PDB file of C-alpha atoms in Angstrom:
ATOM      1  CA  MET A   1      -6.991   0.041  -2.733  1.00 85.00           C
ATOM      2  CA  GLN A   2     -11.122  -0.496  -4.638  1.00 88.00           C
ATOM      3  CA  SER A   3     -11.987  -2.953  -2.691  1.00 88.00           C
ATOM      4  CA  LEU A   4     -11.927  -1.648   0.560  1.00 91.00           C
ATOM      5  CA  TYR A   5     -13.025   2.011  -0.257  1.00 89.00           C
ATOM      6  CA  GLN A   6     -15.790   0.060  -1.337  1.00 88.00           C
ATOM      7  CA  TRP A   7     -16.647  -2.503   0.936  1.00 83.00           C
ATOM      8  CA  ASP A   8     -16.101   0.752   3.986  1.00 81.00           C
ATOM      9  CA  PHE A   9     -18.622   2.697   2.075  1.00 88.00           C
ATOM     10  CA  LEU A  10     -20.831  -0.446   1.552  1.00 81.00           C
ATOM     11  CA  GLN A  11     -21.055   0.230   6.058  1.00 84.00           C
ATOM     12  CA  ARG A  12     -18.662  -3.024   5.816  1.00 83.00           C
ATOM     13  CA  PRO A  13     -21.030  -5.745   4.817  1.00 80.00           C
ATOM     14  CA  GLU A  14     -20.160  -8.726   6.793  1.00 85.00           C
ATOM     15  CA  GLY A  15     -19.203 -12.026   4.439  1.00 88.00           C
ATOM     16  CA  LYS A  16     -18.702 -10.197   1.359  1.00 88.00           C
ATOM     17  CA  ILE A  17     -15.362  -9.127   0.694  1.00 86.00           C
ATOM     18  CA  GLU A  18     -15.358 -11.838  -1.635  1.00 89.00           C
ATOM     19  CA  GLU A  19     -17.679 -10.842  -3.641  1.00 91.00           C
ATOM     20  CA  ILE A  20     -16.282  -7.626  -3.754  1.00 89.00           C
ATOM     21  CA  ILE A  21     -12.396  -8.290  -4.323  1.00 87.00           C
ATOM     22  CA  GLU A  22     -14.046 -10.845  -7.357  1.00 89.00           C
ATOM     23  CA  PHE A  23     -16.033  -7.970  -9.063  1.00 89.00           C
ATOM     24  CA  ASN A  24     -13.453  -5.713  -9.085  1.00 84.00           C
ATOM     25  CA  ARG A  25     -11.033  -8.076 -10.265  1.00 89.00           C
ATOM     26  CA  GLN A  26     -13.157  -8.557 -13.285  1.00 89.00           C
ATOM     27  CA  GLU A  27     -14.321  -4.660 -13.529  1.00 91.00           C
ATOM     28  CA  PHE A  28     -10.220  -3.820 -14.160  1.00 90.00           C
ATOM     29  CA  ALA A  29      -8.205  -6.975 -14.394  1.00 89.00           C
ATOM     30  CA  PRO A  30     -10.221  -9.793 -15.753  1.00 88.00           C
ATOM     31  CA  ASN A  31      -6.676 -11.175 -17.119  1.00 89.00           C
ATOM     32  CA  PHE A  32      -4.160 -10.727 -14.651  1.00 89.00           C
ATOM     33  CA  ASP A  33      -3.886 -13.703 -11.505  1.00 88.00           C
ATOM     34  CA  ASP A  34      -2.588 -11.781  -8.708  1.00 88.00           C
ATOM     35  CA  GLY A  35      -1.890 -14.784  -7.225  1.00 89.00           C
ATOM     36  CA  GLY A  36      -3.875 -14.334  -4.013  1.00 89.00           C
ATOM     37  CA  PHE A  37      -2.834 -10.786  -3.349  1.00 92.00           C
ATOM     38  CA  VAL A  38      -5.173  -8.706  -3.196  1.00 90.00           C
ATOM     39  CA  LYS A  39      -7.286 -10.608  -1.092  1.00 91.00           C
ATOM     40  CA  ASP A  40      -4.365 -11.192   1.349  1.00 94.00           C
ATOM     41  CA  LEU A  41      -4.137  -7.695   1.684  1.00 95.00           C
ATOM     42  CA  VAL A  42      -7.575  -6.885   2.299  1.00 92.00           C
ATOM     43  CA  GLU A  43      -8.377  -9.880   4.441  1.00 94.00           C
ATOM     44  CA  GLY A  44      -5.013  -8.954   6.144  1.00 95.00           C
ATOM     45  CA  VAL A  45      -6.887  -5.121   6.466  1.00 96.00           C
ATOM     46  CA  ILE A  46     -10.398  -6.321   7.747  1.00 94.00           C
ATOM     47  CA  ALA A  47      -8.561  -8.416  10.185  1.00 95.00           C
ATOM     48  CA  HIS A  48      -6.834  -5.789  11.691  1.00 97.00           C
ATOM     49  CA  LYS A  49      -9.142  -3.284  11.325  1.00 96.00           C
ATOM     50  CA  GLU A  50      -9.605  -3.077  14.939  1.00 97.00           C
ATOM     51  CA  GLU A  51      -6.261  -2.457  15.673  1.00 98.00           C
ATOM     52  CA  ILE A  52      -4.804   0.110  12.784  1.00 98.00           C
ATOM     53  CA  ASP A  53      -7.241   1.969  13.614  1.00 97.00           C
ATOM     54  CA  ALA A  54      -6.648   2.381  16.955  1.00 98.00           C
ATOM     55  CA  LEU A  55      -2.960   3.354  16.036  1.00 97.00           C
ATOM     56  CA  ILE A  56      -5.195   5.979  12.886  1.00 97.00           C
ATOM     57  CA  THR A  57      -6.768   7.759  16.076  1.00 97.00           C
ATOM     58  CA  GLN A  58      -2.986   7.705  18.635  1.00 97.00           C
ATOM     59  CA  PHE A  59      -0.935   8.789  15.161  1.00 97.00           C
ATOM     60  CA  ALA A  60      -3.900  11.043  13.508  1.00 96.00           C
ATOM     61  CA  PRO A  61      -5.568  12.482  17.418  1.00 95.00           C
ATOM     62  CA  ASP A  62      -7.247  15.876  16.749  1.00 95.00           C
ATOM     63  CA  TRP A  63      -9.451  13.553  12.844  1.00 94.00           C
ATOM     64  CA  PRO A  64     -11.937  10.693  14.774  1.00 95.00           C
ATOM     65  CA  VAL A  65     -11.890   7.908  11.332  1.00 95.00           C
ATOM     66  CA  GLU A  66     -14.885   8.055  10.976  1.00 93.00           C
ATOM     67  CA  MET A  67     -14.419  11.672   9.896  1.00 95.00           C
ATOM     68  CA  ILE A  68     -11.457  10.327   7.900  1.00 96.00           C
ATOM     69  CA  ALA A  69     -11.637  11.228   3.772  1.00 95.00           C
ATOM     70  CA  LEU A  70     -13.108   8.068   2.426  1.00 95.00           C
ATOM     71  CA  VAL A  71     -10.257   7.463   0.272  1.00 96.00           C
ATOM     72  CA  ASP A  72      -7.776   8.629   3.005  1.00 97.00           C
ATOM     73  CA  ARG A  73      -8.955   6.447   4.934  1.00 96.00           C
ATOM     74  CA  ASN A  74      -8.057   3.956   3.492  1.00 95.00           C
ATOM     75  CA  VAL A  75      -5.140   3.733   1.739  1.00 97.00           C
ATOM     76  CA  ILE A  76      -3.864   4.577   6.094  1.00 98.00           C
ATOM     77  CA  ARG A  77      -5.442   1.868   6.666  1.00 97.00           C
ATOM     78  CA  LEU A  78      -3.632   0.083   3.859  1.00 97.00           C
ATOM     79  CA  GLY A  79      -0.440   1.197   4.064  1.00 98.00           C
ATOM     80  CA  ILE A  80      -0.125   0.990   8.157  1.00 98.00           C
ATOM     81  CA  TYR A  81      -1.154  -2.903   7.163  1.00 97.00           C
ATOM     82  CA  GLU A  82       1.617  -3.000   4.905  1.00 97.00           C
ATOM     83  CA  MET A  83       3.742  -0.750   6.574  1.00 97.00           C
ATOM     84  CA  LYS A  84       3.247  -3.577  10.574  1.00 97.00           C
ATOM     85  CA  TYR A  85       1.344  -6.711   9.810  1.00 96.00           C
ATOM     86  CA  HIS A  86       2.911  -7.487   5.949  1.00 96.00           C
ATOM     87  CA  PRO A  87       6.006  -9.756   6.342  1.00 95.00           C
ATOM     88  CA  ASN A  88       7.106  -9.619   2.724  1.00 94.00           C
ATOM     89  CA  ILE A  89       6.465  -5.501   2.445  1.00 96.00           C
ATOM     90  CA  PRO A  90       9.214  -3.623   3.991  1.00 96.00           C
ATOM     91  CA  ALA A  91       8.255  -0.542   5.618  1.00 97.00           C
ATOM     92  CA  LYS A  92       9.124   2.313   3.507  1.00 96.00           C
ATOM     93  CA  VAL A  93       7.322   0.667   0.010  1.00 96.00           C
ATOM     94  CA  ALA A  94       4.548   0.805   2.375  1.00 97.00           C
ATOM     95  CA  ILE A  95       4.479   4.200   3.344  1.00 97.00           C
ATOM     96  CA  ASN A  96       6.335   5.180  -0.173  1.00 97.00           C
ATOM     97  CA  GLU A  97       2.234   3.311  -2.265  1.00 97.00           C
ATOM     98  CA  ALA A  98       0.125   4.958  -0.075  1.00 97.00           C
ATOM     99  CA  ILE A  99       1.572   8.482  -0.401  1.00 97.00           C
ATOM    100  CA  GLU A 100       1.273   7.820  -4.026  1.00 97.00           C
ATOM    101  CA  LEU A 101      -2.352   6.419  -3.699  1.00 96.00           C
ATOM    102  CA  ALA A 102      -3.031   9.755  -1.374  1.00 96.00           C
ATOM    103  CA  LYS A 103      -2.053  12.239  -4.184  1.00 96.00           C
ATOM    104  CA  THR A 104      -3.787   9.580  -7.113  1.00 96.00           C
ATOM    105  CA  PHE A 105      -7.311   8.973  -5.326  1.00 94.00           C
ATOM    106  CA  GLY A 106      -7.403  11.445  -3.013  1.00 94.00           C
ATOM    107  CA  GLY A 107      -7.534  15.170  -2.245  1.00 94.00           C
ATOM    108  CA  ASP A 108      -5.042  18.587  -2.960  1.00 95.00           C
ATOM    109  CA  SER A 109      -4.217  17.621   0.586  1.00 95.00           C
ATOM    110  CA  SER A 110      -4.221  13.634   0.912  1.00 96.00           C
ATOM    111  CA  GLY A 111      -0.617  12.890   0.302  1.00 96.00           C
ATOM    112  CA  LYS A 112       0.723  14.691   3.338  1.00 97.00           C
ATOM    113  CA  PHE A 113      -1.630  13.918   5.520  1.00 97.00           C
ATOM    114  CA  VAL A 114      -1.149  10.455   4.973  1.00 97.00           C
ATOM    115  CA  ASN A 115       2.403  10.492   4.658  1.00 97.00           C
ATOM    116  CA  GLY A 116       1.851  12.909   8.341  1.00 96.00           C
ATOM    117  CA  VAL A 117       0.609  10.028   9.793  1.00 97.00           C
ATOM    118  CA  ILE A 118       2.006   6.691   8.095  1.00 97.00           C
ATOM    119  CA  GLY A 119       5.334   8.835   9.121  1.00 96.00           C
ATOM    120  CA  ALA A 120       4.859   9.637  12.438  1.00 97.00           C
ATOM    121  CA  MET A 121       3.571   5.852  13.298  1.00 97.00           C
ATOM    122  CA  TYR A 122       6.873   4.843  10.793  1.00 97.00           C
ATOM    123  CA  LYS A 123       9.070   6.515  13.227  1.00 97.00           C
ATOM    124  CA  ASP A 124       7.363   5.248  16.454  1.00 97.00           C
ATOM    125  CA  MET A 125       8.509   1.385  15.925  1.00 96.00           C
ATOM    126  CA  VAL A 126      11.887   2.225  14.717  1.00 96.00           C
ATOM    127  CA  ALA A 127      12.442   4.518  18.239  1.00 97.00           C
ATOM    128  CA  LYS A 128      10.787   0.910  19.860  1.00 96.00           C
ATOM    129  CA  GLY A 129      12.493  -1.096  18.245  1.00 95.00           C
ATOM    130  CA  GLU A 130       9.713  -2.442  16.464  1.00 94.00           C
ATOM    131  CA  MET A 131      10.992  -3.173  12.813  1.00 94.00           C
ATOM    132  CA  LYS A 132      10.002  -6.386  11.207  1.00 95.00           C
ATOM    133  CA  GLU A 133      11.966  -8.708   9.934  1.00 94.00           C
ATOM    134  CA  ILE A 134      12.170  -7.192   6.450  1.00 95.00           C
ATOM    135  CA  ASP A 135      13.179  -3.607   7.122  1.00 94.00           C
ATOM    136  CA  LEU A 136      15.690  -5.594   9.590  1.00 92.00           C
ATOM    137  CA  LYS A 137      17.992  -6.884   6.102  1.00 86.00           C
ATOM    138  CA  PRO A 138      20.745  -4.790   5.262  1.00 81.00           C
ATOM    139  CA  PRO A 139      20.324  -3.737   1.467  1.00 72.00           C
ATOM    140  CA  GLU A 140      23.016  -5.458  -1.417  1.00 70.00           C
ATOM    141  CA  GLU A 141      26.075  -5.059  -1.094  1.00 42.00           C
ATOM    142  CA  LYS A 142      26.357  -2.162  -3.568  1.00 35.00           C
ATOM    143  CA  LYS A 143      28.403  -3.571  -6.605  1.00 40.00           C
ATOM    144  CA  GLU A 144      32.547  -3.329  -7.078  1.00 44.00           C
ATOM    145  CA  GLU A 145      33.629  -0.546  -8.340  1.00 42.00           C
ATOM    146  CA  GLY A 146      34.981  -1.614 -11.347  1.00 42.00           C
ATOM    147  CA  GLU A 147      31.265  -3.142 -12.784  1.00 45.00           C
ATOM    148  CA  LYS A 148      29.346  -2.454 -14.779  1.00 46.00           C
ATOM    149  CA  GLU A 149      25.774  -3.595 -15.396  1.00 44.00           C
ATOM    150  CA  GLN A 150      25.079  -4.646 -18.648  1.00 43.00           C
ATOM    151  CA  THR A 151      22.284  -2.833 -20.916  1.00 39.00           C
ATOM    152  CA  PRO A 152      20.867  -3.961 -23.236  1.00 41.00           C
ATOM    153  CA  GLU A 153      21.312  -2.591 -26.610  1.00 42.00           C
ATOM    154  CA  ALA A 154      18.799  -1.017 -28.715  1.00 39.00           C
ATOM    155  CA  PRO A 155      17.134  -2.736 -31.159  1.00 41.00           C
ATOM    156  CA  VAL A 156      18.232  -2.051 -34.627  1.00 40.00           C
ATOM    157  CA  GLU A 157      14.893  -0.524 -35.647  1.00 40.00           C
ATOM    158  CA  GLU A 158      14.621   2.068 -32.956  1.00 40.00           C
ATOM    159  CA  VAL A 159      18.292   3.018 -33.937  1.00 38.00           C
ATOM    160  CA  ASN A 160      17.652   3.307 -37.677  1.00 39.00           C
ATOM    161  CA  LYS A 161      14.113   5.906 -36.361  1.00 39.00           C
ATOM    162  CA  THR A 162      16.122   8.166 -34.701  1.00 39.00           C
ATOM    163  CA  ASN A 163      19.038   8.299 -37.529  1.00 41.00           C
ATOM    164  CA  ALA A 164      15.954   8.619 -40.314  1.00 40.00           C
TER     165      ALA A 164
END
């Protein structure tokens, strides 16, 4: 999200996205290896930007894309990319992440706005049968009624602290 925001803020410079991603990685997570996940997402959003912006226009017709707040615009772009194009991210996960990003980094009504745009698009995708393969898989079977999950016991130190 930070890299998309910065790229958009800088007027979407050609050929600078890898530099922006690397800067943000060094600035915010220098010892974290995401296996190329951030680069994959950012490049995916940029590659599908025209299609994504057309979808934003379709599902937020009263809001020209360039007039949407910078944070909200890029949260929506990322959410749409994850929901519609990324094969390994379930749509509902993409929607929830977009809403949380909007609530955290956007304005007071950002979460509702993002939810409205992406939620309407999701409903349209479902109605048209345009779901990704990952969204069509049935949820994992529930455990048999008699089975219980194993929960680890509290460490001795924790038990002693609470009893002291």
